[in-house]
Amino acid sequence: MGHSSATTFRGADVDLEMANQIAEAMQALATPSRVLILARLLESSCSVTELAEAVGMEQSAVSHQLRILRLLRLVVGERDGRNVLYALHDSHVGVLLEESANHVAHLRLADDEAAFAE
Amino acid sequence: MGHSSATTFRGADVDLEMANQIAEAMQALATPSRVLILARLLESSCSVTELAEAVGMEQSAVSHQLRILRLLRLVVGERDGRNVLYALHDSHVGVLLEESANHVAHLRLADDEAAFAE
DNA sequence: TGCACGTATGAACAACCATTCATGTAGTGT
DNA sequence: ACACTACATGAATGGTTGTTCATACGTGCA
């Protein structure tokens, strides 16, 4: 049951097409609003209105961003009465978010060490 | 010697400031040119001119993007005579790239399964 | 010192994008 | 059918950004 690549990742494998796909996918996390939306959905799936007030955006803006995240296969929406319940597309999205957060934490750590040295 | 967070990642930890930081960091991977540059540097460090012809961009464009990647702490540059040798800032950047590539591979896999089912 | 090479940077421009506003569509209850 | 709620979408827009062109800076060499 592996979803991780068995072979070690080499930069030479990244051709122009793959670079485009990676860039397109990563653009999903390139805006604070989408990060907030995904982070909220990582906690639990919820409706658009809940999402809107959770992240402090207008409903329309949230719907627009959800559309993008849907097309990028990061979230899925399912009707439930008048509401549409959104959820992360799969667990791998959570991994991506976590790795990103891990990265910024890594940077902050380096900052602290630099401040310590001066 | 852990650089991975010990506690499990929760979406509730992501406030507005952290979302901004994550988004800013992930914007580095949100363009094909930068992905190609990072992928090339993952293979080995090299000069700006080498980088330019490796990814098929003009030297000026590469320098501009390198400046961004430098500010985001994803690469480091060191003078060597007339050249400036660029390298990934640390190994964690490679992890980020790999995880991104992993994600798109995951998507392609899902596509294949969908085509299989129809 | 002068020149060539490698790199960085500022300005300009075109393309892209996130948000807002207005409006449309779908579902629920009366 | 009507009203109301929840969500989606098109157009307009202000802001951002990647690239190009021109030019400046730094370095080694003759």
PDB file of N, CA, C and O in Angstrom, chain B residues 5 20 22 26 34 38 40 52 54-55 57 59 97 104 113:
ATOM      1  N   SER B   5       8.078  17.742  12.856  1.00  0.00           N
ATOM      2  CA  SER B   5       7.399  18.105  14.080  1.00  0.00           C
ATOM      3  C   SER B   5       6.955  16.843  14.819  1.00  0.00           C
ATOM      4  O   SER B   5       6.449  15.908  14.213  1.00  0.00           O
ATOM      5  N   ASN B  20      -0.167  33.258   5.734  1.00  0.00           N
ATOM      6  CA  ASN B  20       0.605  34.157   4.880  1.00  0.00           C
ATOM      7  C   ASN B  20       1.999  33.600   4.622  1.00  0.00           C
ATOM      8  O   ASN B  20       2.481  33.632   3.480  1.00  0.00           O
ATOM      9  N   ILE B  22       3.026  30.447   4.824  1.00  0.00           N
ATOM     10  CA  ILE B  22       2.950  29.245   3.995  1.00  0.00           C
ATOM     11  C   ILE B  22       2.720  29.616   2.536  1.00  0.00           C
ATOM     12  O   ILE B  22       3.387  29.108   1.636  1.00  0.00           O
ATOM     13  N   MET B  26       5.133  28.793  -0.559  1.00  0.00           N
ATOM     14  CA  MET B  26       4.684  27.897  -1.618  1.00  0.00           C
ATOM     15  C   MET B  26       4.612  28.585  -2.964  1.00  0.00           C
ATOM     16  O   MET B  26       4.594  27.939  -4.003  1.00  0.00           O
ATOM     17  N   ARG B  34      10.613  28.529 -11.894  1.00  0.00           N
ATOM     18  CA  ARG B  34      11.261  28.318 -10.600  1.00  0.00           C
ATOM     19  C   ARG B  34      11.362  26.838 -10.266  1.00  0.00           C
ATOM     20  O   ARG B  34      12.356  26.386  -9.695  1.00  0.00           O
ATOM     21  N   LEU B  38      14.867  24.977  -9.473  1.00  0.00           N
ATOM     22  CA  LEU B  38      15.097  24.195  -8.262  1.00  0.00           C
ATOM     23  C   LEU B  38      15.420  22.743  -8.591  1.00  0.00           C
ATOM     24  O   LEU B  38      16.279  22.123  -7.952  1.00  0.00           O
ATOM     25  N   ARG B  40      16.875  21.648 -11.265  1.00  0.00           N
ATOM     26  CA  ARG B  40      18.250  21.590 -11.756  1.00  0.00           C
ATOM     27  C   ARG B  40      19.250  21.668 -10.595  1.00  0.00           C
ATOM     28  O   ARG B  40      20.260  20.961 -10.573  1.00  0.00           O
ATOM     29  N   ALA B  52      20.720  28.982 -16.770  1.00  0.00           N
ATOM     30  CA  ALA B  52      19.904  29.611 -17.811  1.00  0.00           C
ATOM     31  C   ALA B  52      19.730  28.693 -19.008  1.00  0.00           C
ATOM     32  O   ALA B  52      18.622  28.508 -19.513  1.00  0.00           O
ATOM     33  N   ALA B  54      20.239  25.497 -19.035  1.00  0.00           N
ATOM     34  CA  ALA B  54      19.642  24.229 -18.611  1.00  0.00           C
ATOM     35  C   ALA B  54      18.119  24.306 -18.645  1.00  0.00           C
ATOM     36  O   ALA B  54      17.449  23.357 -19.011  1.00  0.00           O
ATOM     37  N   VAL B  55      17.583  25.443 -18.254  1.00  0.00           N
ATOM     38  CA  VAL B  55      16.122  25.565 -18.176  1.00  0.00           C
ATOM     39  C   VAL B  55      15.549  26.324 -19.366  1.00  0.00           C
ATOM     40  O   VAL B  55      14.334  26.464 -19.482  1.00  0.00           O
ATOM     41  N   MET B  57      16.030  29.616 -20.302  1.00  0.00           N
ATOM     42  CA  MET B  57      15.583  30.980 -20.035  1.00  0.00           C
ATOM     43  C   MET B  57      16.733  31.946 -20.270  1.00  0.00           C
ATOM     44  O   MET B  57      17.900  31.545 -20.316  1.00  0.00           O
ATOM     45  N   GLN B  59      19.356  34.853 -19.175  1.00  0.00           N
ATOM     46  CA  GLN B  59      20.119  35.023 -17.934  1.00  0.00           C
ATOM     47  C   GLN B  59      19.434  36.009 -17.000  1.00  0.00           C
ATOM     48  O   GLN B  59      19.375  35.800 -15.783  1.00  0.00           O
ATOM     49  N   LEU B  97      10.082  19.627  -2.952  1.00  0.00           N
ATOM     50  CA  LEU B  97       9.947  19.349  -4.382  1.00  0.00           C
ATOM     51  C   LEU B  97       9.447  17.919  -4.593  1.00  0.00           C
ATOM     52  O   LEU B  97       8.539  17.677  -5.401  1.00  0.00           O
ATOM     53  N   VAL B 104       1.479  15.258  -7.801  1.00  0.00           N
ATOM     54  CA  VAL B 104       0.997  15.227  -9.183  1.00  0.00           C
ATOM     55  C   VAL B 104       0.973  13.786  -9.694  1.00  0.00           C
ATOM     56  O   VAL B 104       0.085  13.408 -10.468  1.00  0.00           O
ATOM     57  N   GLU B 113      -7.015   5.390 -13.016  1.00  0.00           N
ATOM     58  CA  GLU B 113      -8.047   4.537 -12.437  1.00  0.00           C
ATOM     59  C   GLU B 113      -9.421   4.920 -12.940  1.00  0.00           C
ATOM     60  O   GLU B 113     -10.253   4.060 -13.228  1.00  0.00           O
TER      61      GLU B 113
END
